[in-house]
XYZ file of C-alpha atoms in Angstrom:
391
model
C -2.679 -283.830 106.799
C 0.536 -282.840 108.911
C 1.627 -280.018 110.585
C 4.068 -278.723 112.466
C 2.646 -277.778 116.131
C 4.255 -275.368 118.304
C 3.291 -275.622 121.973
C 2.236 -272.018 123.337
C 3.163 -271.140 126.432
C 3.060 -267.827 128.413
C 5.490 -266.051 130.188
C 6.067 -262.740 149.193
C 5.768 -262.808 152.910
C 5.699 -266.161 154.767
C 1.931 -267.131 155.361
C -0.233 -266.271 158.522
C 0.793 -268.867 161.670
C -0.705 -267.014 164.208
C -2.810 -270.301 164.908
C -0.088 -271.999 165.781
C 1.323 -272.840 169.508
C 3.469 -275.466 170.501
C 0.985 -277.880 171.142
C -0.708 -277.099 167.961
C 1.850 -277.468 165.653
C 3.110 -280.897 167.694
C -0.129 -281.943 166.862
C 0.477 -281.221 162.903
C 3.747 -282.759 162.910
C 2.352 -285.860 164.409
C -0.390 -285.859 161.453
C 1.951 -285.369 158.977
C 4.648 -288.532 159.961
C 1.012 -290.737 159.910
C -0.948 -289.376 157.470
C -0.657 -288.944 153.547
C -2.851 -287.232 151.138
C -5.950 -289.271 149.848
C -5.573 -290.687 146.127
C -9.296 -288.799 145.187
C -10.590 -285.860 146.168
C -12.858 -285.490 148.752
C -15.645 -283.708 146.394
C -18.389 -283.339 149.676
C -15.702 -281.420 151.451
C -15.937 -277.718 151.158
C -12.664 -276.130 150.977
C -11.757 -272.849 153.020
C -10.852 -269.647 150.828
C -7.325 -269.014 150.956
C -8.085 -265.371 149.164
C -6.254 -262.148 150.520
C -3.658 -263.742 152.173
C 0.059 -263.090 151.180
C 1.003 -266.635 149.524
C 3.756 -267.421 146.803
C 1.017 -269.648 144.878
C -2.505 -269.397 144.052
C -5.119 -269.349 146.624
C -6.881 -271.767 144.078
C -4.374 -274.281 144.247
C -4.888 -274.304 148.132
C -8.430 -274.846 147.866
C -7.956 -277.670 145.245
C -5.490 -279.477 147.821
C -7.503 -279.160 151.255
C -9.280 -281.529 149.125
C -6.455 -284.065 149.312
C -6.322 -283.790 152.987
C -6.271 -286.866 155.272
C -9.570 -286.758 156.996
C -8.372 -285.794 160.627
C -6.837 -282.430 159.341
C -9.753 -281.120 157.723
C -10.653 -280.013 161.126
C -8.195 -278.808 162.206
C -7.956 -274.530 161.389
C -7.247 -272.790 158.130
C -3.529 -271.739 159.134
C -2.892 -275.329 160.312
C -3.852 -276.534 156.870
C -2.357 -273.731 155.120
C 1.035 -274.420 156.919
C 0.301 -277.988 155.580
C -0.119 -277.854 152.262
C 2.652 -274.836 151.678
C 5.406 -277.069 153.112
C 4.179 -279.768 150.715
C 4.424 -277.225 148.097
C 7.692 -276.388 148.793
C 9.149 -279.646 148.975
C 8.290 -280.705 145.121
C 8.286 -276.988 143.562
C 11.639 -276.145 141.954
C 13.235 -273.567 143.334
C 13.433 -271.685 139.712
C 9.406 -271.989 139.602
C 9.224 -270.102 143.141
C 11.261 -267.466 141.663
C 9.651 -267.051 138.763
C 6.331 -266.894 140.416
C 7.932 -264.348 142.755
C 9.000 -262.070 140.289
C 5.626 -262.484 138.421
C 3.738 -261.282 141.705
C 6.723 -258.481 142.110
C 6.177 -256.809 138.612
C 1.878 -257.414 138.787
C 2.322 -255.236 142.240
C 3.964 -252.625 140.077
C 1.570 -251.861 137.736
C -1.327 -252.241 140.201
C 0.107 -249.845 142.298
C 0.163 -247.167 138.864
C -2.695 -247.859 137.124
C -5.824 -246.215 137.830
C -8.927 -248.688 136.380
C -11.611 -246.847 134.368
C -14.380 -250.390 134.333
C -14.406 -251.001 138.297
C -17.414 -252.754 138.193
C -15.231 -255.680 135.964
C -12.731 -256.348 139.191
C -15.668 -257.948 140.941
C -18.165 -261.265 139.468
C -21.206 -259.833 138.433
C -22.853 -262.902 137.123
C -26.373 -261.124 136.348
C -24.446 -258.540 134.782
C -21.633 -260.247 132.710
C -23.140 -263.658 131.243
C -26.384 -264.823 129.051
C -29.175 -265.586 130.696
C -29.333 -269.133 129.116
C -25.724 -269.958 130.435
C -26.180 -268.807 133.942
C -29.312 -270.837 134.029
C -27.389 -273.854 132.989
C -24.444 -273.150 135.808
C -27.009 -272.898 138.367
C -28.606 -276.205 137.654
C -25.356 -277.787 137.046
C -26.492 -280.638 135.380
C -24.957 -282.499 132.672
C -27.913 -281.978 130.265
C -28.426 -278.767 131.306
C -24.812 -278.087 129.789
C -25.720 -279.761 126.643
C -29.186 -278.085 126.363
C -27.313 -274.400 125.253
C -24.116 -275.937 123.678
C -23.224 -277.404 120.520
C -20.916 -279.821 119.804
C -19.322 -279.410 115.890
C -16.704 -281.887 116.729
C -15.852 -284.089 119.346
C -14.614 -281.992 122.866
C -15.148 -278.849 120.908
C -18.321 -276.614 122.427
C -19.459 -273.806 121.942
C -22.274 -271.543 123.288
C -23.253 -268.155 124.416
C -21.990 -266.422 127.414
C -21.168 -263.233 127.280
C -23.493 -260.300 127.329
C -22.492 -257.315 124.674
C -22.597 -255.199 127.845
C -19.462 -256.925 129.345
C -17.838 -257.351 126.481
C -18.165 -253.411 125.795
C -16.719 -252.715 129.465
C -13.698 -255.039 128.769
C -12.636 -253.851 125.371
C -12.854 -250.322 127.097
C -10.616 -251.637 129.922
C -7.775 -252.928 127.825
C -8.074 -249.904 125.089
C -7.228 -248.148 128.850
C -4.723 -249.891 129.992
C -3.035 -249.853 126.714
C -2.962 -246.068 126.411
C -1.243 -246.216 130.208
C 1.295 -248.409 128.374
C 2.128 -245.931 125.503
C 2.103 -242.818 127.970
C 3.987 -244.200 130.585
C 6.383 -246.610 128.686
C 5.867 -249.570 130.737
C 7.149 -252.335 129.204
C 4.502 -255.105 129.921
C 4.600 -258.782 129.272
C 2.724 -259.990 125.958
C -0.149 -263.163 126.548
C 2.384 -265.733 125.237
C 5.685 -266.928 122.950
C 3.600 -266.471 120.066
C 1.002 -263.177 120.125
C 3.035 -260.008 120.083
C -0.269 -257.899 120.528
C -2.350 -258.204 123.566
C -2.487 -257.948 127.394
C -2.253 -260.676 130.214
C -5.446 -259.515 132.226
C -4.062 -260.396 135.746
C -1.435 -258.225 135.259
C -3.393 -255.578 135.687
C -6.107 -256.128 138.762
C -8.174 -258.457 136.941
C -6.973 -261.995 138.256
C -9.441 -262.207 141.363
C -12.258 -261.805 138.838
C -11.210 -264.197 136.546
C -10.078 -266.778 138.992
C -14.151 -267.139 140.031
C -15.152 -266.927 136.265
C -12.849 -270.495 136.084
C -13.812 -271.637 139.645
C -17.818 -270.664 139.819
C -17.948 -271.203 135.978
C -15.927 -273.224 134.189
C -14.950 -275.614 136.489
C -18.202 -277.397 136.568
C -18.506 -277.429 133.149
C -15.141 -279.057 132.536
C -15.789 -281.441 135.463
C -18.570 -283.060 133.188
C -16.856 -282.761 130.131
C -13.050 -283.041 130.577
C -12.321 -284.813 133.402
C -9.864 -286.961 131.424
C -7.248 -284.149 131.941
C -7.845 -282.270 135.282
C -11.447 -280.548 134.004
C -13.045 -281.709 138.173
C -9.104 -279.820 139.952
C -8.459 -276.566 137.506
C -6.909 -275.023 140.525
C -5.021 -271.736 138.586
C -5.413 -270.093 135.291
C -3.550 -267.613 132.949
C -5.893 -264.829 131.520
C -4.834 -262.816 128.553
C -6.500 -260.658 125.299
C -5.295 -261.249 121.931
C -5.522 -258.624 118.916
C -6.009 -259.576 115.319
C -6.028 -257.098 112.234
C -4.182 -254.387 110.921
C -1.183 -253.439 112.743
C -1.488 -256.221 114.918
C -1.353 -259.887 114.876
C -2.739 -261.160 111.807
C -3.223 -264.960 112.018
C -1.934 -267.814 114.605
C -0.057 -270.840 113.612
C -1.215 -274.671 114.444
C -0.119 -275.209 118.548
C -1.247 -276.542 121.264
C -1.922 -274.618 124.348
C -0.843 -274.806 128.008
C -3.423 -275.483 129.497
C -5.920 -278.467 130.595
C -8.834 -276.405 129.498
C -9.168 -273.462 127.511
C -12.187 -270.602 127.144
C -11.683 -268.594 124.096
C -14.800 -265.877 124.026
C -14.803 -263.334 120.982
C -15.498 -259.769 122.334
C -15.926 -258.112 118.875
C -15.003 -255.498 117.332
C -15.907 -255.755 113.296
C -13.818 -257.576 111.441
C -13.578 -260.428 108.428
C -11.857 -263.830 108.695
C -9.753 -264.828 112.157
C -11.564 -268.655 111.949
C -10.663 -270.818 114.378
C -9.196 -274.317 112.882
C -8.655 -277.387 115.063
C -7.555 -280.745 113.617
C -7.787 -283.376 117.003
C -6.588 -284.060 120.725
C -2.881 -284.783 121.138
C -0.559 -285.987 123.854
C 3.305 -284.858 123.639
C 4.347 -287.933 121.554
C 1.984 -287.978 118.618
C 1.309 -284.206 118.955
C 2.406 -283.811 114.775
C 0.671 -287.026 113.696
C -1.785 -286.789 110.797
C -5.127 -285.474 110.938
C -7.799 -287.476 110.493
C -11.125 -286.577 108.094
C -13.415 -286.750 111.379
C -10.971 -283.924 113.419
C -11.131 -281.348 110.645
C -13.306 -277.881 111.773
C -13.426 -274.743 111.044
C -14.937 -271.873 113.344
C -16.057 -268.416 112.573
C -16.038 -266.444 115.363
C -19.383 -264.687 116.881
C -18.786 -261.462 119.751
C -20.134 -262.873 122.892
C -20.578 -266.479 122.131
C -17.543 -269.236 124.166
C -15.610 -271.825 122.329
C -14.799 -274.209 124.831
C -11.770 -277.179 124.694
C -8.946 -278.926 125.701
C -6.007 -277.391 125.538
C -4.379 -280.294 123.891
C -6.529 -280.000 121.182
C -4.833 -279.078 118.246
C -5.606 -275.260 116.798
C -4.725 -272.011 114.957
C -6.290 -269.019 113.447
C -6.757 -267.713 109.801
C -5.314 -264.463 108.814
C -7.846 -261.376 109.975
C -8.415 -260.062 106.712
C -10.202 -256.888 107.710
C -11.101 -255.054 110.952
C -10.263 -255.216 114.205
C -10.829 -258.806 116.409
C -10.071 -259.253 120.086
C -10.414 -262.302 121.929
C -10.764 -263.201 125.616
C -8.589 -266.036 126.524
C -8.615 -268.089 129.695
C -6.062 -270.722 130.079
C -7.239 -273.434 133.111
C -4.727 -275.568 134.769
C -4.509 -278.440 137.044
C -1.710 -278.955 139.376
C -3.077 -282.477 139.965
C -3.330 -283.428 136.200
C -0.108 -282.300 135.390
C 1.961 -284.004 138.477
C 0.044 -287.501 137.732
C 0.924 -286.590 133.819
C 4.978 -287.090 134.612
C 3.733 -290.925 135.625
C 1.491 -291.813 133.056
C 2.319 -293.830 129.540
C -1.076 -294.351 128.326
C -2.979 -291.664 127.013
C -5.788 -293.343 125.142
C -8.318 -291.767 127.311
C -8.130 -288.488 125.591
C -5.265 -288.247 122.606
C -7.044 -289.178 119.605
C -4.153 -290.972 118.281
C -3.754 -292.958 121.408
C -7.173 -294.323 120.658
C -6.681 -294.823 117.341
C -3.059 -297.111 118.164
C -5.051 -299.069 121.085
C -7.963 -299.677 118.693
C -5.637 -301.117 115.735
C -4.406 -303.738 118.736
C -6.916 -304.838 120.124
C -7.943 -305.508 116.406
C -5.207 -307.605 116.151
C -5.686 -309.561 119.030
C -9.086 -310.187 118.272
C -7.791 -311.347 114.932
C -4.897 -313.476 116.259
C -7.557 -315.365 118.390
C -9.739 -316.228 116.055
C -7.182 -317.404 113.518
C -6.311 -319.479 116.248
C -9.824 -321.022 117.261
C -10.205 -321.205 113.711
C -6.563 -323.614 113.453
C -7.589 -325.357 116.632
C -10.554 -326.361 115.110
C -9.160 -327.344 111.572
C -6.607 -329.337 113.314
C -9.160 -331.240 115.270
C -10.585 -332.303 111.803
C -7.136 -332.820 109.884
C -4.969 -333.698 112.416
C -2.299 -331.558 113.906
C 0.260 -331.949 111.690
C -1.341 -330.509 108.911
C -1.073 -326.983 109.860
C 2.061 -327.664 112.993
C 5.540 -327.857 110.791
């Protein structure tokens, strides 16, 4: 089976120095000239929170670098660190991504600073309040098996498992029905999830990206650190959350694509509806990304309100026409900064592209072959004599 996959994609002040004298920021310098960041991440050090402040990137992505800090400036203070890390930053982000990102923040601020929230409780993590007790039981032990003890597994790196209490999923259907009436009245005209969903909202857009940066960092994080850490799963650092529509005067099915993302969390939030199954047909890197599908990569998923589907976003997927009803989905795109930068230097993929696997497999078959062919000639010509097989 081949298709043709489309890769989905979606559409400030200078930082706080007031930590810095002369002698401080000598000090820095000197660090940075004799220091470079460490290859792994420091996973005992606990990372300051770079929330609230007024910073062109993520305050996740900050946090995930401190952990690449040479040991000497992990001591020294949060604006000396900050100050750090922004100037690395700087020096390999395009200046087209900065301004971008720029105008992103710019037009967020603008509907913020309109829109009145009717679910306040959801702009705050309320664990207790918004996930299954099963699945906050198994984030609190954080244990590999304690993962695997409430998910299943239908095909390799797909999981899925309950999260989601009908309560939460109630408050955040009534959010976005909100905010899309706001749309209509006001005339707004508001960015859709992606290049390929023309119904929807992108959830940070609108107040709800502190929440849902602690839902990947508290949540998923530790579940992709067990279970994808072949593409960034242990450094998700930022994330792109969104809603998606299916039915009736809205979108009505998904073509095959890949996502952008390392990790994606796709939750169903209801409403009633028939159809909308999830397909995915196997993990792809860029080059063999419309290969054939093999018989072991084939599922199909019928969606259940409440309960998570869980994979990478590499992994090949689309949805089946919503024949009936209204279905809305709760999508959270993860990313890794670190992945993706060590990505651009990489040629083998085997690790995690099924095809890759398959490709090194077939070789080292042939080696293996090749070798004993030639034991098997070294030892005939031992009987018969060299010439009789050496023209």
């Amino acid at each position: 089976m081949s298709l043709e996959v489309t890769r989905k994609e979606n559409e400030q002040p200078t930082p706080p120095t007031g930590g810095h004298n002369g002698n401080g920021m000598a000090v820095l310098q000197s660090m940075a000239t004799t220091h470079r960041l460490r290859l792994n991440p420091n996973t005992e050090h606990k990372p300051e929170s770079y929330e609230g402040l007024h910073l062109e990137f993520s305050p996740l992505l900050f946090s995930s670098l401190e952990r690449y800090l040479p040991p000497p400036m992990l001591s020294l203070s949060r604006d000396s660190k900050l100050h750090y890390m922004r100037d690395i930053i700087l020096r390999y982000s395009p200046e087209g991504e900065r301004t971008r990102v720029q105008k992103q923040r710019e037009y967020r601020q603008k509907i913020i600073s309109h829109y009145q929230p009717l679910q306040r409780e959801l702009y705050a993590m309320h664990a207790s309040n918004f996930f299954a007790p099963s699945f906050l039981k198994a984030i609190n032990e954080n244990k590999g098996e304690s993962f695997r003890s409430i998910m299943a597994e239908p095909t390799q790196g797909v999981f899925t498992f309950e999260m989601l209490q009908p309560h939460f999923c109630e408050l955040l259907l009534s959010e976005v029905e909100n905010f899309e009436k706001w749309v209509h009245e006001t005339k707004f005209r508001i960015m859709r999830p992606n290049t390929m969903n023309k119904f929807g909202a992108v959830l940070d857009d609108f107040g709800l990206e502190t929440m849902l940066g602690k839902l990947m960092e508290d949540f998923i994080r530790p579940i992709s650190k067990v279970f994808f850490s072949d593409v960034g799963g242990s450094t998700l650092d930022s994330h792109h959350g969104f809603v998606v529509e299916y039915g009736v005067n809205r979108d009505v099915e998904l073509g095959f694509h890949v996502d952008d993302s390392e990790v994606t969390l796709n939750v169903c939030l209801g409403k009633q509806f028939s159809g909308g199954d999830l397909f995915f047909r196997g993990v792809r890197c860029d080059k063999h990304v419309n290969t054939e599908t093999q018989s072991d990569e084939i599922l199909d998923y019928s969606h259940v309100p409440g309960r998570a589907v869980l994979h990478r976003g590499r992994h090949r997927h689309g949805a089946r026409a919503t024949t009936s009803g209204h279905r809305v989905n709760l999508l959270l795109w993860c990313r890794s900064s670190v992945f993706r930068e060590l990505r651009k230097y990489q040629k083998d993929f085997s690790s995690w592209c099924g095809e890759c696997q398959r490709e090194k497999k077939e070789r080292q078959s042939l080696n293996c072959r090749y070798q004993t062919e030639g034991r098997e000639t070294c030892d005939l010509n031992s009987v018969f004599g060299t010439s009789y097989f050496v023209k």
